[in-house]
Coordinates of C-alpha atoms in Angstrom, one line a residue:
Chain A
M22 CA 52.9 112.0 109.4
I23 CA 52.5 111.7 105.7
D24 CA 55.7 111.6 103.6
C25 CA 59.1 112.7 104.9
G26 CA 61.3 114.6 102.5
E27 CA 64.8 115.8 103.2
G28 CA 64.9 118.4 106.0
A29 CA 61.6 117.3 107.6
Q30 CA 63.2 117.0 111.0
I31 CA 64.8 120.5 110.6
R32 CA 61.4 122.0 109.7
M33 CA 59.8 120.3 112.6
R34 CA 62.3 121.8 115.0
Q35 CA 61.8 125.2 113.5
M36 CA 58.1 124.9 114.0
N37 CA 58.5 123.5 117.6
F38 CA 56.4 120.4 116.8
R39 CA 56.0 117.9 119.6
T40 CA 56.9 114.7 118.1
A41 CA 56.6 112.3 121.0
R42 CA 53.1 111.3 120.1
L43 CA 53.9 110.9 116.4
G44 CA 53.9 107.1 116.1
H45 CA 53.1 106.5 112.4
I46 CA 54.6 107.7 109.1
F47 CA 52.8 107.0 105.9
I48 CA 55.0 107.1 102.8
S49 CA 53.1 107.7 99.5
H50 CA 55.9 106.6 97.1
L51 CA 59.7 106.1 96.9
H52 CA 60.9 109.3 95.3
G53 CA 63.5 111.2 97.3
D54 CA 61.4 114.3 98.0
H55 CA 58.9 112.0 99.8
C56 CA 61.3 109.8 101.8
F57 CA 64.9 111.1 102.0
G58 CA 64.2 112.7 105.4
L59 CA 63.4 109.4 107.2
M60 CA 66.9 108.5 108.2
G61 CA 67.6 111.9 109.7
L62 CA 64.3 112.0 111.6
I63 CA 64.7 108.4 112.9
S64 CA 68.3 108.8 114.1
S65 CA 67.8 112.2 115.6
W66 CA 64.8 110.9 117.6
G67 CA 67.1 108.1 118.8
M68 CA 69.6 110.6 120.0
L69 CA 66.9 112.6 121.8
G70 CA 66.0 109.4 123.8
R71 CA 62.7 108.5 122.2
T72 CA 61.4 105.2 123.5
A73 CA 58.0 105.0 121.8
E74 CA 57.8 102.6 118.8
L75 CA 57.7 104.2 115.4
H76 CA 55.7 102.6 112.6
I77 CA 56.6 103.2 108.9
H78 CA 53.9 102.3 106.4
A79 CA 55.3 102.2 102.8
Q80 CA 55.5 100.0 99.9
R81 CA 57.7 97.0 100.5
D82 CA 60.8 98.1 98.5
L83 CA 61.6 100.6 101.2
E84 CA 62.1 97.9 103.9
P85 CA 65.5 96.6 102.7
L86 CA 66.8 100.0 101.9
L87 CA 65.8 101.5 105.2
G88 CA 66.6 98.4 107.1
A89 CA 70.3 98.4 105.9
Q90 CA 70.7 102.0 107.0
L91 CA 69.0 101.5 110.3
R92 CA 71.2 98.5 111.1
Y93 CA 74.3 100.6 110.3
F94 CA 73.4 104.1 111.6
C95 CA 70.9 103.3 114.4
D96 CA 72.4 100.3 116.0
K97 CA 71.7 101.1 119.6
M98 CA 68.6 103.3 119.5
P99 CA 66.4 103.3 122.5
Y100 CA 63.2 102.7 120.4
S101 CA 62.0 100.3 117.7
V102 CA 61.2 101.1 114.1
I103 CA 58.5 98.8 112.7
F104 CA 57.9 98.5 109.0
H105 CA 54.5 97.8 107.5
A106 CA 54.3 97.0 103.8
I107 CA 51.4 98.5 101.9
D108 CA 50.3 97.7 98.4
P109 CA 49.9 101.1 96.7
A110 CA 47.9 99.6 93.8
R111 CA 45.1 98.6 96.1
H112 CA 42.4 100.7 97.9
G113 CA 42.3 99.3 101.4
L114 CA 42.7 99.7 105.1
V115 CA 46.3 100.2 106.0
Y116 CA 46.0 101.3 109.6
E117 CA 43.4 101.4 112.3
D118 CA 43.4 102.5 116.0
R119 CA 40.8 103.5 118.5
T120 CA 39.9 106.8 116.8
V121 CA 41.0 106.6 113.1
C122 CA 41.1 104.4 110.0
V123 CA 43.7 105.1 107.3
Y124 CA 43.0 103.8 103.7
S125 CA 45.3 103.7 100.8
L126 CA 44.2 105.6 97.6
P127 CA 45.8 104.2 94.4
L128 CA 47.4 107.1 92.4
K129 CA 48.8 107.2 88.9
H130 CA 52.5 108.2 88.9
R131 CA 55.8 107.1 87.4
V132 CA 56.4 104.7 90.2
P133 CA 54.0 102.8 92.5
C134 CA 52.2 105.5 94.5
C135 CA 49.3 105.9 96.8
G136 CA 47.5 108.7 98.6
F137 CA 45.9 108.2 102.0
L138 CA 42.4 108.8 103.4
F139 CA 42.2 109.5 107.1
E140 CA 38.8 108.8 108.5
E141 CA 37.8 109.4 112.1
K142 CA 35.7 106.6 113.6
P143 CA 32.1 107.4 114.3
Q144 CA 31.8 109.2 117.6
D145 CA 29.2 108.8 120.4
R146 CA 25.9 110.7 120.2
H147 CA 25.8 113.9 122.3
I148 CA 23.7 113.5 125.5
L149 CA 21.1 116.1 126.4
R150 CA 22.0 116.8 130.0
E151 CA 18.5 118.3 130.8
M152 CA 16.8 115.1 129.7
I153 CA 19.1 113.0 131.9
D154 CA 18.1 115.2 134.8
A155 CA 14.4 115.2 133.9
Y156 CA 14.3 111.3 133.7
Q157 CA 16.8 110.9 136.6
I158 CA 18.9 108.5 134.5
P159 CA 21.7 106.9 136.5
I160 CA 25.3 107.7 135.3
A161 CA 25.9 104.0 134.7
Y162 CA 23.5 104.1 131.8
I163 CA 24.9 107.1 130.0
P164 CA 27.6 105.3 127.9
R165 CA 24.9 103.0 126.5
I166 CA 22.6 105.9 125.7
K167 CA 25.5 107.7 124.0
K168 CA 25.9 104.6 121.8
G169 CA 22.2 104.9 120.8
E170 CA 20.2 102.8 123.2
D171 CA 16.8 103.8 124.4
Y172 CA 16.2 104.2 128.2
V173 CA 13.4 102.3 130.0
L174 CA 12.0 104.0 133.1
P175 CA 11.3 102.0 136.3
D176 CA 7.6 102.1 135.3
G177 CA 8.4 100.4 132.0
T178 CA 8.0 103.5 129.8
R179 CA 10.5 103.5 127.0
I180 CA 12.2 106.8 126.2
P181 CA 13.5 106.7 122.6
N182 CA 17.2 107.6 122.2
G183 CA 16.3 110.5 119.9
R184 CA 14.8 112.3 122.8
L185 CA 17.9 111.9 125.0
T186 CA 20.6 112.7 122.6
T187 CA 21.6 114.6 119.4
P188 CA 23.5 113.1 116.5
P189 CA 27.2 112.6 116.9
T190 CA 29.7 115.1 115.4
P191 CA 30.3 113.7 111.8
P192 CA 33.6 111.9 111.5
I193 CA 36.3 114.1 110.0
R194 CA 37.8 112.8 106.7
Y195 CA 41.0 114.1 105.1
A196 CA 42.5 112.8 101.9
Y197 CA 46.1 113.3 100.7
C198 CA 46.8 112.7 97.0
S199 CA 50.4 113.4 95.8
D200 CA 51.9 112.6 93.4
T201 CA 49.4 111.8 90.7
A202 CA 48.2 112.3 87.1
Y203 CA 44.6 113.3 86.7
N204 CA 42.7 110.3 88.0
E205 CA 38.9 110.2 88.2
D206 CA 39.0 106.8 89.9
L207 CA 39.8 108.8 93.1
V208 CA 36.4 110.6 93.0
P209 CA 34.2 107.9 94.6
L210 CA 37.0 107.1 97.2
I211 CA 37.2 110.7 98.5
Q212 CA 33.6 111.7 98.1
G213 CA 32.6 114.6 100.4
V214 CA 35.8 114.6 102.5
D215 CA 36.3 117.6 104.8
C216 CA 39.6 118.4 103.2
L217 CA 41.5 117.2 100.1
Y218 CA 45.2 117.8 99.6
H219 CA 45.8 117.3 95.9
E220 CA 49.0 118.0 94.1
A221 CA 49.0 120.7 91.5
T222 CA 52.5 120.7 90.0
F223 CA 51.8 122.7 86.9
E224 CA 49.6 125.4 85.4
E225 CA 47.2 124.2 82.7
E226 CA 49.5 125.6 80.1
F227 CA 51.9 122.8 80.9
L228 CA 49.3 120.0 80.6
K229 CA 51.5 118.0 78.2
R230 CA 54.4 118.2 80.7
A231 CA 52.0 117.2 83.5
Q232 CA 50.9 114.1 81.5
E233 CA 54.5 113.1 80.6
T234 CA 55.6 113.3 84.3
Q235 CA 52.4 111.9 85.7
H236 CA 51.5 115.0 87.6
S237 CA 48.4 117.2 87.7
T238 CA 47.6 120.8 86.7
A239 CA 45.9 123.1 89.2
S240 CA 42.7 122.9 87.0
Q241 CA 42.8 119.1 87.2
A242 CA 43.2 119.1 91.0
A243 CA 40.2 121.4 91.3
T244 CA 38.2 119.3 88.9
I245 CA 38.8 116.2 91.1
A246 CA 37.8 118.3 94.2
R247 CA 34.6 119.5 92.5
K248 CA 33.6 116.1 91.2
A249 CA 34.2 114.6 94.6
G250 CA 32.2 117.3 96.3
V251 CA 34.9 117.9 98.9
K252 CA 34.5 120.7 101.4
K253 CA 37.9 122.3 100.7
L254 CA 41.0 121.8 98.7
I255 CA 44.6 122.4 99.5
I256 CA 46.9 122.4 96.4
G257 CA 50.7 121.9 96.6
H258 CA 53.8 120.3 95.2
F259 CA 54.3 123.2 92.8
S260 CA 56.9 123.0 90.1
A261 CA 59.9 125.3 90.6
R262 CA 59.1 126.8 87.3
H263 CA 56.0 128.5 88.8
S264 CA 57.6 131.1 91.0
N265 CA 54.3 132.9 91.3
Q266 CA 51.9 130.5 92.7
E267 CA 49.0 132.9 92.6
N268 CA 48.3 131.8 89.0
L269 CA 47.9 128.2 90.2
L270 CA 45.5 129.4 92.9
K271 CA 43.5 131.5 90.4
E272 CA 43.3 128.6 88.0
A273 CA 42.1 126.2 90.7
R274 CA 39.6 128.6 92.2
A275 CA 38.0 129.1 88.8
I276 CA 36.8 125.5 89.0
F277 CA 36.7 125.0 92.8
S278 CA 36.4 128.1 94.9
D279 CA 37.3 126.7 98.3
T280 CA 40.9 126.2 97.4
V281 CA 44.1 127.4 99.3
L282 CA 47.8 127.2 98.4
G283 CA 49.7 124.7 100.6
M284 CA 52.8 126.6 101.5
D285 CA 56.0 125.8 103.3
K286 CA 55.4 126.0 107.1
G287 CA 51.7 126.4 106.4
V288 CA 49.2 125.2 109.0
Y289 CA 45.7 124.5 107.7
P290 CA 42.7 123.3 109.7
I291 CA 41.1 120.2 108.2
V292 CA 37.7 121.4 109.2
G293 CA 36.7 125.0 109.1
E294 CA 36.8 128.0 106.9
V295 CA 39.2 128.5 104.0
K296 CA 41.2 131.7 104.5
Chain B
M27 CA 83.0 119.5 99.4
I28 CA 83.6 118.1 102.8
D29 CA 80.8 116.2 104.5
C30 CA 77.2 116.3 103.5
G31 CA 74.6 116.5 106.2
E32 CA 70.9 116.5 105.7
G33 CA 69.7 119.6 103.9
A34 CA 73.1 120.4 102.3
Q35 CA 71.5 120.7 98.9
I36 CA 68.8 123.0 100.3
R37 CA 71.5 125.3 101.8
M38 CA 73.4 125.3 98.6
R39 CA 70.4 126.5 96.7
Q40 CA 69.7 129.2 99.2
M41 CA 73.3 130.4 98.8
N42 CA 73.2 130.2 95.0
F43 CA 76.3 127.9 94.9
R44 CA 77.4 126.8 91.5
T45 CA 77.8 123.1 91.8
A46 CA 78.7 122.1 88.3
R47 CA 82.4 122.2 89.1
L48 CA 82.0 120.4 92.4
G49 CA 83.4 117.0 91.5
H50 CA 84.6 115.5 94.8
I51 CA 82.9 115.0 98.1
F52 CA 85.1 113.9 101.1
I53 CA 83.2 112.3 104.0
S54 CA 84.9 112.3 107.3
H55 CA 82.8 109.6 109.0
L56 CA 79.5 107.8 108.9
H57 CA 77.4 109.7 111.3
G58 CA 74.1 111.1 109.9
D59 CA 75.0 114.7 110.4
H60 CA 77.9 114.2 108.0
C61 CA 76.4 112.1 105.3
F62 CA 72.6 112.0 105.3
G63 CA 72.5 114.7 102.7
L64 CA 74.3 112.7 100.0
M65 CA 71.3 111.0 98.5
G66 CA 69.3 114.2 98.1
L67 CA 72.2 116.0 96.6
I68 CA 73.1 113.2 94.2
S69 CA 69.5 112.7 93.0
S70 CA 68.7 116.4 92.6
W71 CA 71.8 116.9 90.5
G72 CA 70.6 114.0 88.3
M73 CA 67.2 115.7 87.8
L74 CA 69.0 118.9 87.0
G75 CA 70.8 117.1 84.2
R76 CA 74.3 117.0 85.6
T77 CA 76.6 115.1 83.3
A78 CA 80.0 115.5 85.1
E79 CA 81.2 112.5 87.2
L80 CA 80.9 112.8 91.0
H81 CA 83.5 111.2 93.2
I82 CA 82.7 110.3 96.7
H83 CA 85.7 109.6 99.1
A84 CA 84.6 107.9 102.3
Q85 CA 85.3 104.9 104.4
R86 CA 84.3 101.7 102.7
D87 CA 81.2 100.9 104.7
L88 CA 79.4 103.7 102.9
E89 CA 79.7 102.0 99.5
P90 CA 77.1 99.2 99.9
L91 CA 74.7 101.5 101.8
L92 CA 74.9 104.3 99.2
G93 CA 75.1 101.8 96.3
A94 CA 71.8 100.2 97.2
Q95 CA 70.1 103.5 97.3
L96 CA 71.7 104.8 94.1
R97 CA 70.6 101.6 92.2
Y98 CA 67.0 102.1 93.5
F99 CA 66.5 105.9 93.4
C100 CA 69.0 107.0 90.8
D101 CA 68.6 104.4 88.2
K102 CA 68.7 106.5 85.0
M103 CA 70.8 109.4 86.1
P104 CA 72.7 111.2 83.3
Y105 CA 76.0 111.1 85.3
S106 CA 78.1 108.6 87.2
V107 CA 78.9 108.5 90.9
I108 CA 82.2 106.9 91.6
F109 CA 83.1 105.7 95.1
H110 CA 86.7 105.8 96.5
A111 CA 87.3 104.0 99.7
I112 CA 89.6 105.7 102.2
D113 CA 91.2 104.3 105.3
P114 CA 90.4 106.8 108.1
A115 CA 93.0 105.3 110.4
R116 CA 95.8 106.1 108.1
H117 CA 97.4 109.5 107.2
G118 CA 97.9 109.5 103.5
L119 CA 97.1 111.0 100.1
V120 CA 93.5 110.3 99.2
Y121 CA 93.2 112.6 96.1
E122 CA 95.4 114.5 93.8
D123 CA 94.9 116.6 90.7
R124 CA 96.7 119.3 88.8
T125 CA 96.5 121.9 91.6
V126 CA 95.8 120.2 94.9
C127 CA 96.6 117.2 97.1
V128 CA 94.2 116.0 99.7
Y129 CA 95.4 113.9 102.7
S130 CA 93.5 112.1 105.3
L131 CA 94.0 113.1 109.0
P132 CA 93.2 110.3 111.4
L133 CA 90.9 111.6 114.2
K134 CA 89.7 110.1 117.5
H135 CA 86.0 109.6 117.5
R136 CA 83.4 107.0 118.4
V137 CA 83.4 105.6 114.9
P138 CA 86.3 105.5 112.3
C139 CA 86.8 109.1 111.4
C140 CA 89.3 111.3 109.6
G141 CA 89.8 114.9 108.8
F142 CA 91.3 116.2 105.6
L143 CA 94.2 118.4 104.7
F144 CA 93.9 120.3 101.4
E145 CA 97.3 121.4 100.1
E146 CA 97.9 123.4 97.0
K147 CA 100.7 122.1 94.8
P148 CA 103.8 124.4 94.6
Q149 CA 103.3 127.2 92.2
D150 CA 105.7 128.7 89.7
R151 CA 108.2 131.4 90.7
H152 CA 107.1 134.9 89.7
I153 CA 109.0 136.3 86.8
L154 CA 110.4 139.9 87.0
R155 CA 109.3 141.4 83.8
E156 CA 111.9 144.1 83.8
M157 CA 114.7 141.5 84.0
I158 CA 113.2 139.6 81.0
D159 CA 113.3 142.9 79.1
A160 CA 116.8 143.8 80.2
Y161 CA 118.3 140.4 79.2
Q162 CA 116.0 140.1 76.2
I163 CA 115.0 136.6 77.2
P164 CA 112.9 134.8 74.5
I165 CA 109.3 133.9 75.6
A166 CA 110.0 130.2 75.0
Y167 CA 112.4 130.2 77.9
I168 CA 110.0 131.7 80.4
P169 CA 108.2 128.6 81.6
R170 CA 111.6 127.0 82.5
I171 CA 112.7 130.1 84.3
K172 CA 109.5 130.1 86.2
K173 CA 110.3 126.5 87.3
G174 CA 113.7 127.8 88.7
E175 CA 116.2 127.4 85.9
D176 CA 119.0 129.9 85.4
Y177 CA 119.3 131.7 82.0
V178 CA 122.5 131.6 79.9
L179 CA 123.1 134.6 77.7
P180 CA 124.3 134.1 74.1
D181 CA 127.8 135.2 75.3
G182 CA 127.8 132.4 77.9
T183 CA 127.1 134.5 81.0
R184 CA 124.9 132.6 83.4
I185 CA 122.1 134.7 85.1
P186 CA 121.1 133.0 88.3
N187 CA 117.3 132.4 88.6
G188 CA 117.2 134.4 91.8
R189 CA 117.9 137.6 89.7
L190 CA 115.1 136.8 87.3
T191 CA 112.3 135.7 89.6
T192 CA 110.8 136.1 93.1
P193 CA 109.7 133.1 95.1
P194 CA 106.3 131.5 94.3
T195 CA 103.2 132.3 96.3
P196 CA 103.3 129.8 99.2
P197 CA 100.8 126.9 98.6
I198 CA 97.6 127.4 100.5
R199 CA 96.9 124.7 103.1
Y200 CA 93.6 124.1 104.8
A201 CA 92.9 121.4 107.4
Y202 CA 89.4 120.2 108.4
C203 CA 89.1 118.2 111.7
S204 CA 85.7 117.1 112.8
D205 CA 84.6 115.1 114.8
T206 CA 87.4 114.4 117.2
A207 CA 88.5 114.2 120.8
Y208 CA 91.6 116.2 121.7
N209 CA 94.4 114.6 119.6
E210 CA 97.9 115.9 119.7
D211 CA 98.9 113.5 117.0
L212 CA 97.3 116.0 114.6
V213 CA 99.8 118.7 115.5
P214 CA 102.7 117.7 113.2
L215 CA 100.3 116.9 110.3
I216 CA 98.7 120.3 110.2
Q217 CA 101.8 122.4 111.2
G218 CA 101.5 126.0 110.0
V219 CA 98.4 125.6 107.9
D220 CA 96.7 128.8 106.6
C221 CA 93.4 127.8 108.2
L222 CA 92.3 125.1 110.5
Y223 CA 88.7 124.1 111.0
H224 CA 88.5 122.2 114.3
E225 CA 85.4 121.1 116.0
A226 CA 84.6 122.7 119.4
T227 CA 81.5 120.9 120.5
F228 CA 81.6 121.9 124.2
E229 CA 82.7 124.6 126.6
E230 CA 85.6 123.5 128.9
E231 CA 83.1 123.1 131.7
F232 CA 81.8 120.0 129.9
L233 CA 85.2 118.4 129.4
K234 CA 84.0 115.1 130.9
R235 CA 81.1 115.0 128.4
A236 CA 83.5 115.9 125.6
Q237 CA 85.7 112.9 126.6
E238 CA 82.8 110.5 126.8
T239 CA 81.4 111.5 123.4
Q240 CA 84.9 111.8 121.8
H241 CA 84.5 115.5 121.0
S242 CA 86.6 118.6 121.8
T243 CA 86.1 121.6 123.9
A244 CA 86.8 125.1 122.5
S245 CA 89.9 125.3 124.7
Q246 CA 91.2 122.0 123.3
A247 CA 90.5 123.1 119.7
A248 CA 92.5 126.3 120.4
T249 CA 95.3 124.4 122.0
I250 CA 95.7 122.2 118.9
A251 CA 95.7 125.4 116.8
R252 CA 98.4 127.0 119.0
K253 CA 100.6 123.9 119.1
A254 CA 100.4 123.5 115.3
G255 CA 101.2 127.2 114.8
V256 CA 98.3 127.6 112.3
K257 CA 97.5 131.0 110.9
K258 CA 93.8 131.0 111.9
L259 CA 91.2 128.8 113.5
I260 CA 87.5 128.3 112.7
I261 CA 85.6 126.5 115.3
G262 CA 82.3 124.7 114.8
H263 CA 80.0 121.7 115.4
F264 CA 78.7 123.4 118.6
S265 CA 76.5 121.4 120.9
A266 CA 72.8 122.5 121.0
R267 CA 73.3 123.1 124.7
H268 CA 75.5 126.1 123.9
S269 CA 72.9 128.5 122.6
N270 CA 75.3 131.4 123.2
Q271 CA 78.4 130.6 121.2
E272 CA 80.2 133.7 122.3
N273 CA 81.4 131.8 125.3
L274 CA 83.0 129.2 123.1
L275 CA 84.7 131.9 121.1
K276 CA 86.0 133.7 124.2
E277 CA 87.3 130.4 125.6
A278 CA 89.2 129.6 122.4
R279 CA 90.5 133.1 121.9
A280 CA 92.0 133.1 125.4
I281 CA 94.3 130.4 124.0
F282 CA 94.5 131.2 120.3
S283 CA 93.4 134.7 119.4
D284 CA 92.9 134.3 115.6
T285 CA 89.8 132.3 116.1
V286 CA 86.4 132.8 114.5
L287 CA 83.0 131.0 115.0
G288 CA 82.0 128.9 112.0
M289 CA 78.4 129.8 111.6
D290 CA 75.6 128.4 109.4
K291 CA 75.8 130.0 105.9
G292 CA 79.2 131.5 106.9
V293 CA 81.8 132.2 104.2
Y294 CA 85.3 132.4 105.5
P295 CA 88.5 133.1 103.4
I296 CA 91.1 130.4 103.9
V297 CA 93.8 133.0 103.5
G298 CA 93.4 136.5 104.9
E299 CA 92.4 138.4 108.0
V300 CA 90.2 137.0 110.7
K301 CA 87.2 139.3 111.1

């Protein structure tokens, strides 16, 4: 989960999310709309009998604030909350497991802030079943072939891996960048991602206000998407002054056509067509 | 405002509440569903440019927890938040202004907890305009007559106040009692109130669970209402296990007929007919 504004637990219930497997929450920065939902979420999960550890990744200032509340409100919870401090000013690995790496993406905002890049680990090559049958390759060898090894027949003939497999599915990459002023330093870090979420708080007309508050316009978000050659862009974090978000979408699409509006309760595939 | 669960500010916006005149929040106890909305509310009001002081009345443990968050998240707010510690174990005056007194009502819950009694101050007697005209009473005397004084005519004749006025509108009294186990000690403190909000977490069938968790059944809430001779009862704080709240209403009405269900987004007149 990325960020946790007030009411996140309520929205999750409304959307029937299964939260048992949600083990890590990444907090971009310590403004209320990105972290005030943590206590409610954590304590409700305790009351629902959660036992799995929950890991919070955020800049270090959150630890004492959250810790004091956890000690008071969540004294006898059946699960542990583990805090991991991240340095939002640094681009680096903040989390890794069997299938994914998560990197911090330094952003430019009024307070220390970072986005996150989620990168799937490289997957195995796809085996060609008919070749396995043709060369009568024993099952025990298949994992090694999937990793790229050649196969040597009993008579010593070497079958190159390229004849036995096709390339792996490319790792999926998703970048989340909110809240931030226009920041070209992001471009090399998110080059070619499958999906970029980038804030677009204002229409271009409010560029000055965007600069003052260290936010982006829809045009700026789309410019980052275009420069980084991402596959698609989701824009969000719209200012309340823009009641008609179609203008924001229009503005972004003029620069980067594969843009969608990130709406409340929206569900967007990371990979696949923009609707 | 009484209590402030997560999402309170969101609901207020949805209902177009005017919050500029909301100056006092009374917190019954420090469970998340009664106080996790405070930080969001306070910081949003700051961003909206509120300048009026906000007073929080709650048991003292909240002060350091809230204070640490306010110092971090609400550093440069244009208004002040002032904390007033209350002792939830004691029945006493916690707030008073020109028109209203607020008293704490000790409740029985798993943590220190109190309800609140809101009592209008006595109003002036109603003047009978025709008698003012008949006796040609100067305007300057009217405020004193409204307070109950007799009027003495120039010839020395004393006109008793009862001929010049009718009794004042009785002060409105509203009692809020959540969360609590069945507690007959409340009865004398809320005798005859115009409206009682009393929690009714469970159906009577779950009496044992109610006792374990220090909550009330709908029957118990209605019994308190009947014993205290209140004018009407609003029940609320229903357990998620009771998806059909009509049973709770039926159970309460069997004991105290002037009962209504307190529903999300509901608006209920303190004085006036139960619908």
